[in-house]
């Protein structure tokens, strides 16, 4: 995807995404939702997973959130030669991008995903993401430093801080079993020591 293919409103959209705390608090009836979405995603070979929609920082009008390896941060569109969508809202609108090649979710998947999430009034906080790695890929933890969002392999010590689950890959085990692949370290995202995941408004489709 060329930089010119992404319009400036992407930054405005990103800046209106929910905070981590809000999105997590609104995600109710998880067991029922997971059963329906796991069955749906299995029909598409679990190429995509479920993500908890939230922002990491504020973007300028000329920026997008771009992942390179284990670092995701704002990058100016004019400086990017090629990138691919990595995360989508429930309606299929992309809001985070990556330098690795991905594929976009089929329109029929997006339509069914949106219908299910809307049934539970979760279409503003649940989205799709393109899974990186196979079913044996380790779970990872994400945290923020300034405007950067970083990731690494999740350790047993990390689990003691009760991180918030932010993405699920049902291809890793039984389709109706929650398999968390990304969690967010609330020591930086909910404390007063960081300006990330905070001070953003809820996005309404």
Coordinates of N, CA and C in Angstrom, one line a residue:
X1 N 0.8 -1.2 0.0 CA 0.0 0.0 0.0 C 0.9 1.2 0.0
X2 N 0.6 2.2 -0.9 CA 1.4 3.4 -1.0 C 0.8 4.4 0.1
X3 N 1.7 5.3 0.5 CA 1.3 6.3 1.5 C 0.1 7.1 1.0
X4 N 0.1 7.4 -0.3 CA -1.0 8.3 -0.8 C -2.3 7.6 -0.7
X5 N -2.4 6.3 -0.5 CA -3.7 5.6 -0.4 C -4.4 5.8 0.9
X6 N -3.7 6.3 1.9 CA -4.3 6.6 3.2 C -4.6 8.1 3.3
X7 N -5.8 8.4 3.7 CA -6.2 9.8 3.7 C -5.9 10.4 5.1
X8 N -5.8 11.7 5.2 CA -5.5 12.4 6.4 C -6.5 12.1 7.5
X9 N -7.8 11.9 7.3 CA -8.7 11.5 8.4 C -8.4 10.3 9.2
X10 N -7.4 9.5 8.8 CA -7.0 8.3 9.6 C -6.5 8.8 10.9
X11 N -5.8 9.9 11.0 CA -5.2 10.4 12.2 C -6.4 10.9 13.1
X12 N -7.4 11.6 12.5 CA -8.5 12.0 13.3 C -9.3 10.8 13.9
X13 N -9.4 9.8 13.1 CA -10.1 8.5 13.5 C -9.3 7.9 14.7
X14 N -8.0 7.8 14.5 CA -7.2 7.2 15.6 C -7.3 8.0 16.9
X15 N -7.3 9.3 16.8 CA -7.4 10.1 18.0 C -8.7 10.0 18.7
X16 N -9.7 9.5 18.1 CA -11.0 9.3 18.8 C -11.3 7.9 19.3
X17 N -10.3 7.0 19.2 CA -10.5 5.7 19.6 C -10.6 5.6 21.2
X18 N -11.2 4.6 21.7 CA -11.4 4.5 23.2 C -10.1 4.4 23.9
X19 N -10.1 4.8 25.2 CA -9.0 4.5 26.0 C -9.0 3.0 26.4
X20 N -7.8 2.5 26.8 CA -7.7 1.1 27.2 C -8.7 0.8 28.3
X21 N -8.7 1.6 29.3 CA -9.6 1.3 30.5 C -11.0 1.3 30.1
X22 N -11.5 2.2 29.3 CA -12.9 2.3 28.8 C -13.2 1.0 28.0
X23 N -12.4 0.7 27.0 CA -12.7 -0.5 26.2 C -12.8 -1.7 27.0
X24 N -11.8 -1.9 27.9 CA -11.8 -3.1 28.8 C -13.1 -3.2 29.6
X25 N -13.5 -2.1 30.2 CA -14.6 -2.1 31.1 C -15.9 -2.4 30.3
X26 N -16.0 -2.0 29.0 CA -17.2 -2.2 28.3 C -17.3 -3.6 27.7
X27 N -16.2 -4.4 27.7 CA -16.2 -5.7 27.1 C -16.9 -6.7 28.0
X28 N -18.2 -6.8 28.0 CA -19.0 -7.7 28.8 C -19.5 -8.9 28.0
X29 N -20.0 -9.9 28.7 CA -20.5 -11.1 28.1 C -19.5 -11.8 27.2
X30 N -18.2 -11.8 27.7 CA -17.1 -12.3 26.9 C -17.3 -13.7 26.4
X31 N -17.7 -14.6 27.3 CA -17.8 -16.0 26.9 C -18.8 -16.2 25.7
X32 N -19.9 -15.5 25.8 CA -20.9 -15.6 24.7 C -20.3 -15.1 23.4
X33 N -19.6 -13.9 23.5 CA -19.1 -13.3 22.3 C -17.9 -14.1 21.7
X34 N -17.1 -14.6 22.6 CA -16.0 -15.4 22.1 C -16.4 -16.7 21.4
X35 N -17.5 -17.3 21.9 CA -18.0 -18.5 21.2 C -18.4 -18.2 19.8
X36 N -19.1 -17.1 19.6 CA -19.6 -16.8 18.3 C -18.5 -16.4 17.4
X37 N -17.6 -15.5 17.9 CA -16.5 -15.0 17.0 C -15.5 -16.1 16.7
X38 N -15.2 -17.0 17.6 CA -14.3 -18.0 17.4 C -14.8 -18.9 16.3
X39 N -16.1 -19.2 16.3 CA -16.7 -20.1 15.2 C -16.6 -19.3 13.9
X40 N -16.8 -18.0 13.9 CA -16.8 -17.2 12.6 C -15.3 -17.2 12.1
X41 N -14.4 -16.9 12.9 CA -13.0 -16.7 12.5 C -12.4 -18.1 12.0
X42 N -12.9 -19.2 12.6 CA -12.4 -20.5 12.1 C -12.8 -20.8 10.7
X43 N -13.9 -20.2 10.3 CA -14.3 -20.4 8.9 C -13.4 -19.7 7.9
X44 N -12.6 -18.8 8.4 CA -11.6 -18.1 7.6 C -10.2 -18.4 7.9
X45 N -10.0 -19.7 8.5 CA -8.7 -20.3 8.8 C -7.9 -19.5 9.8
X46 N -8.6 -18.8 10.7 CA -8.0 -18.1 11.8 C -6.8 -17.2 11.3
X47 N -6.9 -16.6 10.1 CA -5.9 -15.7 9.7 C -6.0 -14.4 10.5
X48 N -7.2 -14.1 11.0 CA -7.5 -12.9 11.8 C -7.9 -13.3 13.2
X49 N -7.6 -12.4 14.1 CA -8.0 -12.5 15.5 C -8.8 -11.3 16.0
X50 N -9.2 -11.3 17.2 CA -10.0 -10.2 17.8 C -9.1 -9.3 18.6
X51 N -9.3 -8.0 18.4 CA -8.5 -7.1 19.2 C -9.4 -6.1 19.9
X52 N -8.9 -5.6 21.1 CA -9.6 -4.6 21.9 C -9.2 -3.3 21.4
X53 N -10.1 -2.5 20.7 CA -9.7 -1.3 20.1 C -9.4 -0.2 21.1
X54 N -8.2 0.4 21.0 CA -7.7 1.5 21.9 C -6.6 2.2 21.2
X55 N -6.3 3.4 21.6 CA -5.2 4.2 21.1 C -4.0 4.1 22.0
X56 N -2.9 4.5 21.5 CA -1.6 4.5 22.3 C -1.1 5.9 22.6
X57 N -1.5 6.9 21.7 CA -1.0 8.2 21.8 C -1.9 9.1 20.8
X58 N -1.5 10.4 20.7 CA -2.2 11.3 19.8 C -1.4 11.3 18.5
X59 N -2.0 11.4 17.4 CA -1.4 11.5 16.1 C -1.6 12.9 15.5
X60 N -0.5 13.4 14.8 CA -0.7 14.6 14.0 C -1.4 14.2 12.7
X61 N -1.9 15.2 12.0 CA -2.8 15.0 10.9 C -2.0 14.2 9.8
X62 N -0.7 14.3 9.7 CA 0.1 13.7 8.6 C 0.7 12.3 9.1
X63 N 0.2 11.8 10.2 CA 0.8 10.6 10.7 C -0.1 9.4 10.7
X64 N 0.4 8.2 10.8 CA -0.3 7.0 11.0 C 0.5 6.2 12.1
X65 N -0.2 5.3 12.8 CA 0.5 4.4 13.7 C 1.1 3.2 12.9
X66 N 2.4 3.1 12.9 CA 3.1 2.1 12.1 C 3.9 1.2 12.9
X67 N 3.8 -0.1 12.7 CA 4.6 -1.1 13.5 C 5.7 -1.6 12.6
X68 N 6.9 -1.6 13.2 CA 8.1 -2.2 12.6 C 8.7 -3.1 13.7
X69 N 8.6 -4.4 13.4 CA 9.2 -5.3 14.4 C 8.4 -5.2 15.7
X70 N 9.1 -5.0 16.8 CA 8.4 -5.0 18.1 C 8.1 -3.5 18.6
X71 N 8.2 -2.6 17.6 CA 7.9 -1.2 18.0 C 6.8 -0.6 17.1
X72 N 5.8 0.0 17.6 CA 4.8 0.7 16.9 C 4.8 2.1 17.3
X73 N 4.9 3.0 16.4 CA 4.9 4.4 16.7 C 4.4 5.3 15.6
X74 N 4.1 6.6 15.9 CA 3.7 7.5 14.8 C 4.8 7.7 13.7
X75 N 4.4 7.6 12.5 CA 5.3 7.9 11.4 C 4.6 8.8 10.4
X76 N 5.3 9.7 9.8 CA 4.7 10.6 8.8 C 4.5 9.9 7.5
X77 N 3.3 10.0 6.9 CA 3.0 9.4 5.7 C 4.0 9.7 4.6
X78 N 4.5 10.9 4.5 CA 5.4 11.3 3.5 C 6.8 10.5 3.5
X79 N 7.1 9.9 4.7 CA 8.3 9.2 4.9 C 8.2 7.7 4.7
X80 N 7.0 7.2 4.4 CA 6.8 5.8 4.3 C 6.6 5.4 2.8
X81 N 7.4 4.4 2.4 CA 7.2 4.0 1.0 C 6.1 2.9 0.8
X82 N 6.1 2.0 1.8 CA 5.1 0.9 1.6 C 4.7 0.4 3.0
X83 N 3.4 0.2 3.2 CA 2.9 -0.3 4.4 C 1.6 -1.0 4.2
X84 N 1.1 -1.8 5.2 CA -0.1 -2.6 5.1 C -1.0 -2.4 6.3
X85 N -2.3 -2.5 6.2 CA -3.1 -2.4 7.3 C -3.0 -3.6 8.2
X86 N -3.0 -3.4 9.5 CA -2.8 -4.5 10.5 C -4.0 -4.7 11.4
X87 N -4.7 -3.6 11.7 CA -5.9 -3.7 12.6 C -7.0 -2.9 12.0
X88 N -8.2 -3.4 12.2 CA -9.4 -2.8 11.6 C -10.5 -2.7 12.6
X89 N -11.3 -1.6 12.5 CA -12.5 -1.5 13.3 C -13.5 -2.6 12.9
X90 N -14.6 -2.7 13.6 CA -15.6 -3.7 13.3 C -16.2 -3.5 11.9
X91 N -16.2 -2.3 11.5 CA -16.8 -2.0 10.1 C -15.8 -2.2 9.0
X92 N -14.6 -2.6 9.3 CA -13.6 -2.8 8.3 C -12.6 -1.7 8.0
X93 N -12.8 -0.6 8.7 CA -11.9 0.6 8.5 C -10.5 0.3 9.2
X94 N -9.4 0.4 8.5 CA -8.1 0.2 9.1 C -7.7 1.4 10.0
X95 N -7.0 1.1 11.1 CA -6.6 2.2 12.0 C -5.2 2.1 12.5
X96 N -4.5 0.9 12.3 CA -3.1 0.7 12.6 C -2.5 0.0 11.5
X97 N -1.2 0.2 11.2 CA -0.5 -0.3 10.1 C 0.8 -0.9 10.4
X98 N 1.4 -1.6 9.4 CA 2.7 -2.4 9.7 C 3.5 -2.4 8.4
X99 N 4.8 -2.6 8.5 CA 5.6 -2.8 7.4 C 5.6 -4.2 6.8
X100 N 5.1 -5.2 7.6 CA 5.1 -6.5 7.1 C 3.9 -6.7 6.2
X101 N 3.9 -7.6 5.3 CA 2.8 -7.8 4.4 C 1.7 -8.5 5.1
X102 N 0.5 -8.0 4.9 CA -0.7 -8.7 5.5 C -1.7 -8.9 4.4
X103 N -2.9 -9.3 4.8 CA -4.0 -9.4 3.9 C -5.2 -8.8 4.6
X104 N -6.1 -8.2 3.8 CA -7.3 -7.5 4.4 C -8.4 -8.6 4.6
X105 N -9.2 -8.4 5.7 CA -10.3 -9.3 5.9 C -11.3 -9.3 4.8
X106 N -11.8 -10.4 4.3 CA -12.8 -10.4 3.3 C -14.1 -9.6 3.7
X107 N -14.8 -9.0 2.8 CA -15.9 -8.2 3.1 C -17.0 -9.0 3.8
X108 N -17.2 -10.3 3.4 CA -18.2 -11.0 4.1 C -17.9 -11.3 5.6
X109 N -16.6 -11.5 5.8 CA -16.1 -11.7 7.2 C -16.4 -10.4 8.0
X110 N -16.1 -9.2 7.5 CA -16.3 -8.0 8.1 C -17.8 -7.8 8.4
X111 N -18.6 -8.1 7.5 CA -20.1 -7.9 7.6 C -20.6 -8.8 8.8
X112 N -20.2 -10.1 8.8 CA -20.6 -11.0 9.8 C -20.1 -10.6 11.2
X113 N -18.8 -10.1 11.2 CA -18.1 -9.7 12.5 C -18.9 -8.5 13.0
X114 N -19.2 -7.5 12.2 CA -19.9 -6.3 12.6 C -21.3 -6.7 13.2
X115 N -22.0 -7.6 12.5 CA -23.3 -8.0 13.0 C -23.3 -8.6 14.4
X116 N -22.3 -9.5 14.6 CA -22.2 -10.1 15.9 C -21.8 -9.1 17.0
X117 N -20.8 -8.3 16.7 CA -20.4 -7.3 17.7 C -21.5 -6.3 18.0
X118 N -22.2 -5.9 17.0 CA -23.3 -5.0 17.2 C -24.4 -5.6 18.0
X119 N -24.7 -6.9 17.9 CA -25.7 -7.5 18.7 C -25.4 -7.3 20.2
X120 N -24.1 -7.3 20.6 CA -23.7 -7.1 22.0 C -23.3 -5.7 22.3
X121 N -23.5 -4.8 21.4 CA -23.1 -3.4 21.5 C -21.6 -3.2 21.8
X122 N -20.9 -4.0 21.0 CA -19.4 -4.0 21.2 C -18.7 -3.6 19.9
X123 N -19.4 -3.1 18.9 CA -18.8 -2.7 17.7 C -17.9 -1.5 17.7
X124 N -17.9 -0.8 18.8 CA -17.0 0.3 19.0 C -15.7 -0.1 19.7
X125 N -15.6 -1.3 20.3 CA -14.5 -1.6 21.1 C -13.8 -2.9 20.6
X126 N -14.4 -3.7 19.8 CA -13.8 -4.9 19.2 C -13.6 -4.8 17.8
X127 N -12.4 -5.2 17.4 CA -12.0 -5.1 16.0 C -11.3 -6.4 15.5
X128 N -10.7 -6.4 14.3 CA -10.0 -7.5 13.8 C -8.5 -7.1 13.6
X129 N -7.6 -8.1 13.8 CA -6.2 -7.9 13.5 C -5.6 -9.0 12.7
X130 N -4.6 -8.8 11.9 CA -4.0 -9.8 11.1 C -2.9 -10.5 12.0
X131 N -3.1 -11.8 12.2 CA -2.2 -12.5 13.1 C -0.8 -12.7 12.5
X132 N 0.2 -12.4 13.3 CA 1.6 -12.5 12.9 C 2.2 -13.7 13.6
X133 N 2.6 -14.7 12.9 CA 3.1 -16.0 13.5 C 2.1 -17.1 13.5
X134 N 2.5 -18.3 13.8 CA 1.6 -19.4 13.8 C 1.0 -19.7 15.2
X135 N 0.4 -20.9 15.3 CA -0.3 -21.2 16.5 C 0.7 -21.4 17.7
X136 N 2.0 -21.6 17.4 CA 2.9 -21.9 18.4 C 3.7 -20.6 18.8
X137 N 3.3 -19.4 18.3 CA 3.9 -18.2 18.6 C 3.6 -17.9 20.1
X138 N 4.6 -17.3 20.8 CA 4.4 -17.1 22.2 C 3.5 -15.9 22.5
X139 N 2.8 -15.8 23.6 CA 2.1 -14.6 24.0 C 3.0 -13.5 24.2
X140 N 2.6 -12.3 24.0 CA 3.4 -11.1 24.1 C 2.7 -10.1 25.0
X141 N 3.5 -9.2 25.6 CA 3.0 -8.1 26.4 C 3.4 -6.8 25.7
X142 N 2.5 -5.8 25.7 CA 2.8 -4.5 25.2 C 2.8 -3.4 26.3
X143 N 3.7 -2.4 26.1 CA 3.7 -1.3 27.0 C 4.1 -0.1 26.2
X144 N 4.0 1.1 26.8 CA 4.3 2.3 26.2 C 5.4 3.1 26.8
X145 N 6.2 3.8 25.9 CA 7.2 4.7 26.3 C 7.1 5.9 25.4
X146 N 6.7 7.0 26.0 CA 6.4 8.2 25.2 C 5.3 7.9 24.2
X147 N 5.6 8.1 22.9 CA 4.6 7.8 21.9 C 4.9 6.4 21.2
X148 N 5.8 5.7 21.8 CA 6.1 4.4 21.2 C 5.3 3.3 22.0
X149 N 4.9 2.3 21.3 CA 4.3 1.1 21.9 C 5.2 -0.1 21.6
X150 N 5.7 -0.7 22.6 CA 6.7 -1.8 22.5 C 6.1 -3.1 22.9
X151 N 6.7 -4.2 22.4 CA 6.2 -5.6 22.7 C 7.4 -6.5 23.0
X152 N 7.2 -7.5 23.8 CA 8.1 -8.6 24.0 C 7.4 -9.8 24.5
X153 N 8.1 -10.9 24.6 CA 7.5 -12.1 25.0 C 7.0 -12.0 26.5
X154 N 5.8 -12.5 26.7 CA 5.2 -12.4 28.1 C 5.8 -13.4 29.0
X155 N 6.2 -13.0 30.2 CA 6.8 -13.9 31.2 C 5.9 -14.2 32.3
X156 N 6.2 -15.1 33.1 CA 5.4 -15.5 34.3 C 5.3 -14.3 35.3
X157 N 6.4 -13.5 35.4 CA 6.4 -12.3 36.2 C 5.4 -11.3 35.7
X158 N 5.3 -11.2 34.4 CA 4.4 -10.2 33.9 C 2.9 -10.5 34.3
X159 N 2.6 -11.8 34.4 CA 1.3 -12.2 34.7 C 0.8 -11.8 36.1
X160 N 1.8 -11.6 37.0 CA 1.5 -11.2 38.3 C 1.0 -9.8 38.4
X161 N 1.1 -8.9 37.4 CA 0.6 -7.6 37.4 C -0.8 -7.5 36.9
X162 N -1.4 -8.6 36.6 CA -2.7 -8.7 36.0 C -2.9 -7.8 34.8
X163 N -2.2 -8.0 33.8 CA -2.3 -7.2 32.6 C -3.7 -7.4 31.9
X164 N -4.1 -6.4 31.2 CA -5.4 -6.4 30.4 C -5.2 -7.2 29.1
X165 N -6.0 -8.1 28.9 CA -6.0 -8.9 27.6 C -6.5 -7.9 26.5
X166 N -5.7 -7.8 25.4 CA -6.1 -6.9 24.3 C -6.2 -7.6 23.0
X167 N -5.8 -8.8 22.8 CA -6.0 -9.5 21.5 C -6.1 -11.0 21.8
X168 N -6.9 -11.7 20.9 CA -7.1 -13.1 21.1 C -7.0 -13.8 19.7
X169 N -6.2 -14.9 19.7 CA -6.0 -15.7 18.5 C -6.6 -17.1 18.8
X170 N -7.8 -17.4 18.2 CA -8.5 -18.7 18.5 C -7.9 -19.8 17.8
X171 N -7.0 -19.6 16.9 CA -6.3 -20.7 16.2 C -5.3 -21.4 17.0
X172 N -5.0 -20.9 18.2 CA -3.9 -21.4 19.0 C -4.4 -22.6 19.8
X173 N -5.7 -22.8 19.9 CA -6.2 -23.9 20.7 C -7.7 -24.2 20.3
X174 N -8.5 -24.8 21.1 CA -9.9 -25.0 20.8 C -10.5 -23.6 20.5
X175 N -11.3 -23.6 19.4 CA -11.9 -22.3 19.0 C -12.7 -21.5 20.1
X176 N -13.2 -22.2 21.1 CA -14.0 -21.5 22.1 C -13.2 -21.3 23.3
X177 N -11.9 -21.6 23.3 CA -11.0 -21.3 24.4 C -10.3 -20.0 24.2
X178 N -10.3 -19.1 25.2 CA -9.7 -17.8 25.1 C -8.2 -18.0 25.0
X179 N -7.5 -17.6 24.0 CA -6.0 -17.7 23.9 C -5.5 -16.3 23.7
X180 N -5.1 -15.7 24.8 CA -4.6 -14.3 24.7 C -3.2 -14.2 24.1
X181 N -3.1 -13.4 23.1 CA -1.8 -13.2 22.4 C -1.1 -11.9 22.7
X182 N -1.9 -10.9 23.1 CA -1.3 -9.6 23.4 C -2.0 -9.1 24.7
X183 N -1.2 -8.6 25.6 CA -1.8 -8.0 26.8 C -1.1 -6.7 27.0
X184 N -1.7 -5.8 27.8 CA -1.2 -4.5 28.0 C -0.8 -4.2 29.4
X185 N 0.4 -3.7 29.6 CA 0.9 -3.5 31.0 C 0.3 -2.3 31.6
X186 N -0.6 -2.5 32.5 CA -1.4 -1.4 33.1 C -0.5 -0.5 34.0
X187 N 0.7 -0.9 34.3 CA 1.5 0.0 35.1 C 1.9 1.3 34.3
X188 N 1.9 1.2 33.0 CA 2.2 2.4 32.2 C 0.9 3.0 31.6
X189 N 0.0 2.2 31.3 CA -1.2 2.6 30.6 C -2.3 3.2 31.5
X190 N -2.3 2.9 32.8 CA -3.3 3.4 33.6 C -2.8 4.2 34.8
X191 N -1.5 4.4 34.9 CA -0.9 5.2 35.9 C -0.8 6.6 35.5
X192 N -0.5 7.5 36.4 CA -0.3 8.9 36.1 C 1.1 9.2 35.5
X193 N 1.9 8.1 35.3 CA 3.3 8.3 34.8 C 3.4 8.3 33.3
X194 N 2.3 8.0 32.7 CA 2.4 7.9 31.2 C 1.2 8.6 30.6
X195 N 1.4 9.2 29.4 CA 0.3 9.9 28.8 C -0.3 9.0 27.7
X196 N 0.0 7.8 27.6 CA -0.5 6.9 26.6 C -1.7 6.1 27.1
X197 N -2.6 5.7 26.1 CA -3.8 5.1 26.4 C -4.8 5.9 27.2
X198 N -4.4 7.2 27.4 CA -5.2 8.1 28.2 C -5.6 9.3 27.4
X199 N -6.6 10.0 27.9 CA -7.0 11.3 27.4 C -7.5 11.2 25.9
X200 N -8.1 10.0 25.6 CA -8.8 9.9 24.3 C -10.2 9.7 24.5
X201 N -11.0 10.0 23.5 CA -12.5 9.9 23.6 C -13.0 8.6 22.9
X202 N -14.1 8.2 23.3 CA -14.7 7.0 22.8 C -15.1 7.3 21.3
X203 N -14.8 6.3 20.4 CA -15.2 6.5 19.0 C -16.5 5.8 18.8
X204 N -17.4 6.5 18.1 CA -18.7 6.0 17.7 C -18.8 5.9 16.2
X205 N -19.2 4.7 15.8 CA -19.4 4.4 14.4 C -20.8 4.9 14.0

